[in-house]
Coordinates of C-alpha atoms in Angstrom, one line a residue:
X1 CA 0.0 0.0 0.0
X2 CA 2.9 2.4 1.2
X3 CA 4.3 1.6 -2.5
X4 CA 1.4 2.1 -4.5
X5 CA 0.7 5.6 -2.4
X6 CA 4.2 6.5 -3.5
X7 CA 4.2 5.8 -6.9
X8 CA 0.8 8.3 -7.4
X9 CA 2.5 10.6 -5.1
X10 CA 5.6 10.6 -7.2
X11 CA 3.7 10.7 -10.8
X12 CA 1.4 13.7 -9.7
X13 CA 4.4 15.9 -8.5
X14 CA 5.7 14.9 -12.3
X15 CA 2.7 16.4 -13.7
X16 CA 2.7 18.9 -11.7
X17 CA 6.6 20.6 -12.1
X18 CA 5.0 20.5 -16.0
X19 CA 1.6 21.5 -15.6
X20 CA 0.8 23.6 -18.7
X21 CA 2.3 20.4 -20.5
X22 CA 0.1 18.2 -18.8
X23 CA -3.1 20.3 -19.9
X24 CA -2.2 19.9 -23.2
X25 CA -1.4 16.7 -23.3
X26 CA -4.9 16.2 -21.7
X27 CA -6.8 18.2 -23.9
X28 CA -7.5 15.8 -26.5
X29 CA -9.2 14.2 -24.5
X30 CA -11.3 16.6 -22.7
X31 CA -12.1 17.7 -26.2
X32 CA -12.9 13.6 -27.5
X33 CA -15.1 13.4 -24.4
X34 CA -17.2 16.9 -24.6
X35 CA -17.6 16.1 -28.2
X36 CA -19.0 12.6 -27.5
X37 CA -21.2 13.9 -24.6
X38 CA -22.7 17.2 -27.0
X39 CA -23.1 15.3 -30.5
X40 CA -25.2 12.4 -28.4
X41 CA -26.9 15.2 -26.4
X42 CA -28.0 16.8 -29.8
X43 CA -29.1 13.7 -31.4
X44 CA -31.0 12.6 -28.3
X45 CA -32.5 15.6 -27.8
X46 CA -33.7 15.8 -31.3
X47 CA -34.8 12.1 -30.8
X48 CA -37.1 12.7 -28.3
X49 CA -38.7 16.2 -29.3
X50 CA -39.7 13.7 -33.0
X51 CA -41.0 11.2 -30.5
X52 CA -43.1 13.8 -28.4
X53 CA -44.4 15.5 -31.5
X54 CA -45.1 11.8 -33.0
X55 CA -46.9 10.6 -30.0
X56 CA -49.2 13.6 -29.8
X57 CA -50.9 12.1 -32.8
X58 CA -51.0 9.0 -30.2
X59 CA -48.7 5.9 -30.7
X60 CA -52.3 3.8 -30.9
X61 CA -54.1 5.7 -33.7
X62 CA -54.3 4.8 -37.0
X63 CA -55.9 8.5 -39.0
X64 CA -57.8 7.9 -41.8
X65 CA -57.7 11.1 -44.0
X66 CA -59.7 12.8 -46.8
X67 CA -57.3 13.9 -49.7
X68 CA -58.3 15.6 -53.0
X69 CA -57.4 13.4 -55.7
X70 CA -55.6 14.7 -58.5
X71 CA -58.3 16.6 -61.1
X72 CA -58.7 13.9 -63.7
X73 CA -59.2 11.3 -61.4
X74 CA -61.9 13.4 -59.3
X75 CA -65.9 13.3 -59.3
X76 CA -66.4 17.0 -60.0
X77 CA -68.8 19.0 -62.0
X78 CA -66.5 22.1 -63.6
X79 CA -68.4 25.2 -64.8
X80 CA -65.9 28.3 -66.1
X81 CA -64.1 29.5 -63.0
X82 CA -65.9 27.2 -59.8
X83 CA -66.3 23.2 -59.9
X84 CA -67.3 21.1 -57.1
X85 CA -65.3 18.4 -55.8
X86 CA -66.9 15.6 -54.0
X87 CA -64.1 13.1 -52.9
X88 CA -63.2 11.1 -49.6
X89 CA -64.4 9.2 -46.9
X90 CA -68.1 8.4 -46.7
X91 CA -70.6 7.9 -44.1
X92 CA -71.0 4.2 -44.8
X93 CA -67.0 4.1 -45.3
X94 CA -67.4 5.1 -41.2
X95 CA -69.7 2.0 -41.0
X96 CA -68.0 -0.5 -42.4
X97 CA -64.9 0.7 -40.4
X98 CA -66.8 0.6 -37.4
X99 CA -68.2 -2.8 -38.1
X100 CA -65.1 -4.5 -38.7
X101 CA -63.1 -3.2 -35.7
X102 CA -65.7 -3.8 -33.1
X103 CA -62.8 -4.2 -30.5
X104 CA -61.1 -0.9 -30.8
X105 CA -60.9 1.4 -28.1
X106 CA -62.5 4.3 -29.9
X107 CA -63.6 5.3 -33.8
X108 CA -63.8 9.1 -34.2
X109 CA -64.9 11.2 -37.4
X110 CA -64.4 14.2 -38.2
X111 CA -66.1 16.6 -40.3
X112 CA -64.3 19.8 -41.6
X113 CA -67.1 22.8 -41.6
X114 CA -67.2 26.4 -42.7
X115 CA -64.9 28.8 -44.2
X116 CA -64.7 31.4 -42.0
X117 CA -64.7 32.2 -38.9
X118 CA -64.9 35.7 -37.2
X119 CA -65.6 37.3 -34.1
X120 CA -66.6 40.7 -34.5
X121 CA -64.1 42.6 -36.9
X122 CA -61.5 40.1 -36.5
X123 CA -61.9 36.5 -39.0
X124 CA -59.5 33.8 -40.5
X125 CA -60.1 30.9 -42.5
X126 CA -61.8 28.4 -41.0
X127 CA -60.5 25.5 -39.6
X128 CA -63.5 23.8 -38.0
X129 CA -64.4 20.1 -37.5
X130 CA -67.4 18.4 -36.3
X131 CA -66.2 15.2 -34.2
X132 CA -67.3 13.6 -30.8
X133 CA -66.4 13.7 -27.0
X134 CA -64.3 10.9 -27.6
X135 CA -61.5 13.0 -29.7
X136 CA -60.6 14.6 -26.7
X137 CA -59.2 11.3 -25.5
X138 CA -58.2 10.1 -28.8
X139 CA -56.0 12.8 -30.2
X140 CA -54.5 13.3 -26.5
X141 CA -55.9 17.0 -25.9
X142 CA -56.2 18.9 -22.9
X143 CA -58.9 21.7 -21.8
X144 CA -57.2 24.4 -20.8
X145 CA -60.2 26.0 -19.2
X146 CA -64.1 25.4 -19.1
X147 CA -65.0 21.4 -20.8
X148 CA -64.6 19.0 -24.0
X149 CA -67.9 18.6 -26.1
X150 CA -70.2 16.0 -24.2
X151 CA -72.2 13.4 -25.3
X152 CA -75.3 15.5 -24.1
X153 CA -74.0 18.3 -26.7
X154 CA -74.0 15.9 -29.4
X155 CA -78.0 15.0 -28.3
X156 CA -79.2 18.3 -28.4
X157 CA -77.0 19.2 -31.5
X158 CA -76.2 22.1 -29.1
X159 CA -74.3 25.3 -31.5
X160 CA -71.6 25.3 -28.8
X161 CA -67.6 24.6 -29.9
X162 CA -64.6 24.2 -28.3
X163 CA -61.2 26.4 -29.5
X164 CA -57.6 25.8 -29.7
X165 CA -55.1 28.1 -27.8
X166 CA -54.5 30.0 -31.4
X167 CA -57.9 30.6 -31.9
X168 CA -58.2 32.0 -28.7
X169 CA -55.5 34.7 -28.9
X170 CA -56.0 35.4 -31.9
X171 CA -59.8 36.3 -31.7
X172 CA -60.2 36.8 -28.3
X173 CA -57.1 38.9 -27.9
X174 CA -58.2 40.7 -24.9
X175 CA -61.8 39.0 -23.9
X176 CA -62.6 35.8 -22.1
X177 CA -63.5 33.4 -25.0
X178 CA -65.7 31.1 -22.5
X179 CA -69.2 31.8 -22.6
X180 CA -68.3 34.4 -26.1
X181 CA -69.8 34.2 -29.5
X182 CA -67.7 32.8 -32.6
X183 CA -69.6 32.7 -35.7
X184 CA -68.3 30.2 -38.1
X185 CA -69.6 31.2 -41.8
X186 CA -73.5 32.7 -40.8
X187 CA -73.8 30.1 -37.9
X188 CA -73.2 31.7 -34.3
X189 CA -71.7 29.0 -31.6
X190 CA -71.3 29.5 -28.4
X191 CA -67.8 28.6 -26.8
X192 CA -67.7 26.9 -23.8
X193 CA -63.7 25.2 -24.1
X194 CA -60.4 26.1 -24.5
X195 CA -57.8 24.0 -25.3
X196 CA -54.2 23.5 -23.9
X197 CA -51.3 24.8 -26.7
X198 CA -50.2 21.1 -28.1
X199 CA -47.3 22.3 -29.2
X200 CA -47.5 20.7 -33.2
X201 CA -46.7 24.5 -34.9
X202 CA -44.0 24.2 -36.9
X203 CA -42.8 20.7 -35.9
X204 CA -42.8 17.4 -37.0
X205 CA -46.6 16.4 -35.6
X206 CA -47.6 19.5 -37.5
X207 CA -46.6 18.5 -40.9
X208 CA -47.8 14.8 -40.4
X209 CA -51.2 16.3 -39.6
X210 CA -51.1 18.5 -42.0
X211 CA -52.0 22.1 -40.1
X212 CA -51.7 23.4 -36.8
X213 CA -53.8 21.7 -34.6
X214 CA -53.8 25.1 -32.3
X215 CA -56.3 26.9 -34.7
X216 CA -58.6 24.1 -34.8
X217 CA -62.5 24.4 -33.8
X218 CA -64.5 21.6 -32.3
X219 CA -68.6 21.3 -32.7
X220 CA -70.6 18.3 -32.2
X221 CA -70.5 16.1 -35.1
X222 CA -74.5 16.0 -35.2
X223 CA -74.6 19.6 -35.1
X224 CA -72.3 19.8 -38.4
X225 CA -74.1 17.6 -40.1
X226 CA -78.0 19.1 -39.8
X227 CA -76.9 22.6 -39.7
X228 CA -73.5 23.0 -41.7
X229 CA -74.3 20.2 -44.2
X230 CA -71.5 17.9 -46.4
X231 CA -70.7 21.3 -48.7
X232 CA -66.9 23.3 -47.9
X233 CA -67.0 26.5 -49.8
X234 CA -63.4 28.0 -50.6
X235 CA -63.1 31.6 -52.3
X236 CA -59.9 33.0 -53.7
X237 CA -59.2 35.4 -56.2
X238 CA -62.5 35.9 -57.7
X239 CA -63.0 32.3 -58.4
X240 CA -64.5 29.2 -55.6
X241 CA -64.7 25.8 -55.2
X242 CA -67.0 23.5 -53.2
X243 CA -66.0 20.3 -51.8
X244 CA -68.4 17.6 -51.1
X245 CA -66.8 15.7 -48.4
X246 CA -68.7 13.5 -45.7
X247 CA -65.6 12.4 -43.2
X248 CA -62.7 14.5 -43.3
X249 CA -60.7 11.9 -41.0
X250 CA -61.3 9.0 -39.2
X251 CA -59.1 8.5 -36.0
X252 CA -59.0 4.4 -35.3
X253 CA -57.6 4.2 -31.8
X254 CA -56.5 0.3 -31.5
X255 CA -56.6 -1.8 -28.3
X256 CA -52.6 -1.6 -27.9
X257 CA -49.8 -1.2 -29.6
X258 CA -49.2 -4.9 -30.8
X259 CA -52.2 -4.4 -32.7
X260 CA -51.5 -1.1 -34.3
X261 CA -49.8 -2.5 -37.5
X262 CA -52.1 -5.2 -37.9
X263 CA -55.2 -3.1 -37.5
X264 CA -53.6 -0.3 -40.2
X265 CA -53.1 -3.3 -42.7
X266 CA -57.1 -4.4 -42.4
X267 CA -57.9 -0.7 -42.5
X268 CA -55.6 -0.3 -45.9
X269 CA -57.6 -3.3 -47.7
X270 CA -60.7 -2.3 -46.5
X271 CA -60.6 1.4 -48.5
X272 CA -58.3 0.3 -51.5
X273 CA -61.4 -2.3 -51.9
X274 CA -63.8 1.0 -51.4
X275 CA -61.9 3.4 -53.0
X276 CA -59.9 1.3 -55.6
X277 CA -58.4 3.8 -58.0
X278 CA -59.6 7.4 -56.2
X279 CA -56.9 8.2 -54.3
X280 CA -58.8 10.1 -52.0
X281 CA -57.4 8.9 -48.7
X282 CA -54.2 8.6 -47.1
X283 CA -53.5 7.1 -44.2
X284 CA -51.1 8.0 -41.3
X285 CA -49.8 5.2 -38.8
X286 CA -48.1 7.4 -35.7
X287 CA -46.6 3.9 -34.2
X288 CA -45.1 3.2 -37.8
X289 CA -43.3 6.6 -37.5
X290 CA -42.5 6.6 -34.1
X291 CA -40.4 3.4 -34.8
X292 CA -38.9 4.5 -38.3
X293 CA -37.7 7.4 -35.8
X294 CA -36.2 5.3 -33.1
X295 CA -34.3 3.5 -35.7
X296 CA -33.1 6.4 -37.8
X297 CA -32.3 8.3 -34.7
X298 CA -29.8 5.4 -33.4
X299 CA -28.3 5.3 -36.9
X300 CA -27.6 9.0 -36.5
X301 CA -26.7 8.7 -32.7
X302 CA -24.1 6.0 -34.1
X303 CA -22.4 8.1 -36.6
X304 CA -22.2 11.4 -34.2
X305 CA -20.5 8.9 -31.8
X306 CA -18.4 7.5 -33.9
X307 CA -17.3 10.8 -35.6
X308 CA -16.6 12.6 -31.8
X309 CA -15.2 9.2 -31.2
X310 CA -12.2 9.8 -33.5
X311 CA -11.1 13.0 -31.2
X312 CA -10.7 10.5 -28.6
X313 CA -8.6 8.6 -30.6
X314 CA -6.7 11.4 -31.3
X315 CA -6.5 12.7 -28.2
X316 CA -4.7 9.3 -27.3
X317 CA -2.5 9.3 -29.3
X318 CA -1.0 12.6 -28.0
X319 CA -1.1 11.3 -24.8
X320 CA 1.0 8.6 -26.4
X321 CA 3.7 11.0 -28.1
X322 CA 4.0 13.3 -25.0
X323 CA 4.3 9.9 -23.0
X324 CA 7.4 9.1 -25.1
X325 CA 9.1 12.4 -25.2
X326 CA 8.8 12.2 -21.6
X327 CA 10.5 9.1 -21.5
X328 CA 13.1 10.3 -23.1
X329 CA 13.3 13.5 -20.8
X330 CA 13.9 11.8 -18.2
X331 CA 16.0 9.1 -19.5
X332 CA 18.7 10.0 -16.8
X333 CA 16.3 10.1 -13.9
X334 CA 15.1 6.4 -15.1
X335 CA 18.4 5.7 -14.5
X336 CA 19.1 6.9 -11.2
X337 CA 15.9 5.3 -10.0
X338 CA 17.1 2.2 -11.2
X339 CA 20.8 2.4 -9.7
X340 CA 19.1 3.3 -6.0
X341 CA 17.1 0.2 -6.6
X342 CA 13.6 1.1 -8.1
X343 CA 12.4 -1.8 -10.0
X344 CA 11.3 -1.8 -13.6
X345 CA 7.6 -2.6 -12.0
X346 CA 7.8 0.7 -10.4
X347 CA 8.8 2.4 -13.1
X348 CA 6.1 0.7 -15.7
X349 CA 3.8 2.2 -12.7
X350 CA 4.6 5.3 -12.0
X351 CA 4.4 6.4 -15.8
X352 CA 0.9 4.7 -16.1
X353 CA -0.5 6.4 -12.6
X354 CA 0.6 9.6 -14.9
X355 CA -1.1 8.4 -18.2
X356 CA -4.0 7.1 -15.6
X357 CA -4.2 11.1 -14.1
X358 CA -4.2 12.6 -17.0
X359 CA -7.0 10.8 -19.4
X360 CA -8.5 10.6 -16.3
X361 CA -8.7 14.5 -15.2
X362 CA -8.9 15.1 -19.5
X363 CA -12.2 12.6 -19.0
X364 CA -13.7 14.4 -16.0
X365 CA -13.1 17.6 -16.9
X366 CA -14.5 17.0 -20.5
X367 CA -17.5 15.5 -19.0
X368 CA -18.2 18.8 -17.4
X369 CA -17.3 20.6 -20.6
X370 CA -19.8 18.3 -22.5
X371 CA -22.5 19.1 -20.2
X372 CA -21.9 22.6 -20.2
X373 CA -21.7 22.5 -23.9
X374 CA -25.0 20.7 -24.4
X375 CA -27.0 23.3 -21.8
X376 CA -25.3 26.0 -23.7
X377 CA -26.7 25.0 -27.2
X378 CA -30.1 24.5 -26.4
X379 CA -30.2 28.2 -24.3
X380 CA -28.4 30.2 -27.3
X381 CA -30.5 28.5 -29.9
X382 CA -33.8 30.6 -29.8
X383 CA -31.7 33.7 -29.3
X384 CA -29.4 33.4 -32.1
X385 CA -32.3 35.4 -34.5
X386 CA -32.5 38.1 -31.9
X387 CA -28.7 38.7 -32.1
X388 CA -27.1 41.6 -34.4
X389 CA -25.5 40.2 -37.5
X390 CA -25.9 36.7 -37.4
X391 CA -29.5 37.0 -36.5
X392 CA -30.1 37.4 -39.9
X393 CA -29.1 34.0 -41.1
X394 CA -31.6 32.1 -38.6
X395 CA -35.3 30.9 -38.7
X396 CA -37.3 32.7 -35.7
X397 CA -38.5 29.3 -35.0
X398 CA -34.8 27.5 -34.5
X399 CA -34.7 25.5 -31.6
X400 CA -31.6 22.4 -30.9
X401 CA -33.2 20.6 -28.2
X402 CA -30.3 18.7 -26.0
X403 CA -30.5 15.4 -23.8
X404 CA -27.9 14.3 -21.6
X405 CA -27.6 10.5 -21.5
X406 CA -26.3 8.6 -18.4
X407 CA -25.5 6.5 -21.1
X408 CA -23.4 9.3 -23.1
X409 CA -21.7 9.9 -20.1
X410 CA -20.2 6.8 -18.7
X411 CA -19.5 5.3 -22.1
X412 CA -17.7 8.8 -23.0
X413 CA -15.9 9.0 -19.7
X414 CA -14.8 4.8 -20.0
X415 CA -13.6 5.2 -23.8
X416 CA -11.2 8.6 -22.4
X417 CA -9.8 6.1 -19.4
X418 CA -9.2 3.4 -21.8
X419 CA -7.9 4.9 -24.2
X420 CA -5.3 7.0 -22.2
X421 CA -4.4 3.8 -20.4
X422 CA -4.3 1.9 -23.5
X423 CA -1.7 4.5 -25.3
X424 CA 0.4 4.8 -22.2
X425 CA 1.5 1.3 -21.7
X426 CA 4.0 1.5 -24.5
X427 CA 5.6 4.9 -23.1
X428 CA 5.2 2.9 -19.6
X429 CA 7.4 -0.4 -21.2
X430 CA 9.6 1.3 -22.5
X431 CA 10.2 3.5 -20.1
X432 CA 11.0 0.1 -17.3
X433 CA 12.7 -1.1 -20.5
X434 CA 15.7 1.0 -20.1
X435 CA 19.2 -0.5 -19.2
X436 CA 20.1 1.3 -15.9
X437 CA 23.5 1.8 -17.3
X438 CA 22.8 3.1 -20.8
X439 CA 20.3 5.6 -19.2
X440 CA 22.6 6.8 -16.5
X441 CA 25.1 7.8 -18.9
X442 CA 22.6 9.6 -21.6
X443 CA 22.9 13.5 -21.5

């Protein structure tokens, strides 16, 4: 023990008569490791915001969507500058559906509506759907304040609608929207909801849904059928359009994941034998994206590991180099050690306690680097487009989520110990290698 204390005591008051040296020689691998620990932070964290924005769709749903098809393939009746379009998902489409998958947890339609809505001078396009009190649950919403459309509601065909958080600051800038007025084309609904933001805008979930579920409206299903009828008007430019379309979506929430794949392959004969040809619905399988993610995000976690992994490699190697110029430093004090009796097992030790020290402290303190790094990135991120100069090359919406991985860290901090230790054992041999003689008389 009284050995072993000695030898660390005698290899850290080495590094220490050269410490500037001993920074730099460390620095390749405080460098390897903070690289490692930020690159995996970056891909993890840009992991799990796809995840998040893929599960708010839920992993169990399978969405059923109304497309229009391409013009010659389309039921439409074209007269100079308007046509209608009837295309999509049917009523009795929503039967069959719900005949076949008696088991499932919930089947949801929706019904787009309108084409404006406006509160007194204030209007936007509309984005309102007719669905059930089961959505809520479905499409994993939350009520911000007041309630979700209730089966009572649906009933009464009640002219009440819930809003999302976009809808309510945008139209109700200054005024509590809760118990308001929001007319959707002539029809005046009352609104008794608002929902919590879901955070889709911009982001992945947004473009797999296809708008911003923030703007969206919610009525009773029943109330947009007898009041708002199957007929979408769109006006632009002097010319319109109609759309005839029954179901807008369908949201197929299966008993459990296991059965998600399945269910989305029975669903996909079931309309190509309905729609053969039309092209008029898609079909989005959350759970099949969410694992095409995991598996493209370990591919990319991989390469960003193996590429920071190569300034570990590097940074070894000049652990090696300095190791060996060292040696030969101190050729002459290997020598005297030897001639008052050290053995070459304390010399092979004492130059690996050094090599041990310094990827060791290089691993530590890049750890802390890497960390710092990673909080860094994702804090300056949304402020780089507020910043003079460079502000100007950068989306307002630019965000680089980080996660710091347990994971990232000890498999970071083990490659920097190995690796130091694994380059200083040749320094270390040939170091107890030298002939006491031959190294007593080198200048």
């Amino acid at each position: 023990m009284i050995f072993l204390f000695e030898t660390i005591k005698l290899g850290l008051t080495n590094l220490h008569l050269h410490l500037l040296r001993s920074f730099l020689t460390a620095l390749g691998i405080i460098l390897g490791v903070a690289a490692v620990i930020a690159m995996v932070s970056l891909g993890e964290g840009s992991k799990r915001q796809a995840l998040l924005q893929i599960e708010q769709l839920g992993a169990k749903n399978i969405i059923l969507r109304s497309q229009r098809p391409a013009e010659s393939q389309s039921n439409q009746k074209k007269n100079s500058n308007n046509w209608i379009s009837r295309y999509g998902l049917r009523r009795d489409d929503l039967d069959v559906i719900t005949s076949n998958f008696p088991d499932a947890d919930a089947i949801v339609p929706l019904k787009e509506v309108g084409s404006k809505m406006s509160r007194a001078e204030l209007s936007r396009t509309s984005q309102a759907y007719g669905t059930t009190p089961d959505f809520c649950e479905v499409a994993k919403l939350r009520v911000a304040r007041g309630r979700y459309l209730s089966d009572a509601d649906l009933d009464a065909q009640s002219m009440v609608c819930v809003i999302g958080s976009e809808v309510a600051r945008q139209l109700f800038k200054f005024d509590d929207p809760l118990g308001d007025t929001l007319r959707i084309d002539s029809k005046a609904f009352t609104v008794v909801g608002v929902l919590s933001p879901i955070g889709l805008a911009g982001g992945a979930g947004s473009a797999l849904v296809g708008r911003d579920l923030n703007l969206d409206v919610h009525i009773p299903i029943t109330t947009a059928r007898s009041v708002m009828g199957d007929m979408v008007f769109r006006g632009s430019g002097g010319s319109f359009s109609n759309s005839q379309v029954e179901v807008s979506e369908i949201y197929v929430a299966s008993p459990d994941r296991e059965r998600v794949l399945p269910d989305s392959k029975r669903l996909k004969r079931i309309i190509d034998s309905r729609h053969a040809d039309a092209l008029d619905v898609s079909m989005i399988v959350p759970y099949e994206l969410l694992e095409n993610a995991k598996k493209s995000q370990l591919t990319w976690n991989l390469v960003l590991g193996f590429i920071a992994g190569i300034s570990l490699l590097v940074g070894g190697i000049g652990i090696m180099n300095i190791m060996l110029a060292t040696v030969t430093e101190r050729t002459r004090e290997i020598g005297i050690r030897r001639a008052l009796g050290a053995t070459r097992k304390a010399i092979l030790y004492q130059f690996l306690v050094e090599t041990s020290v310094l990827s060791t402290g290089g691993g530590l303190l890049g750890v802390a680097l890497g960390i710092g790094s990673s909080w860094f990135i994702q804090w300056i991120a949304p402020r780089l487009p507020q910043m003079p100069i460079v502000g100007q090359y950068f989306s307002q919406s630019v965000a680089l989520p980080t996660y710091v991985t347990l994971g990232s860290v000890v498999l970071a901090f083990s490659v920097a110990v190995a690796v130091g230790l694994i380059f200083g054992i040749y320094p270390a041999r040939r170091a107890a290698a030298q002939d006491p003689i031959v190294a007593l008389r080198h200048d």
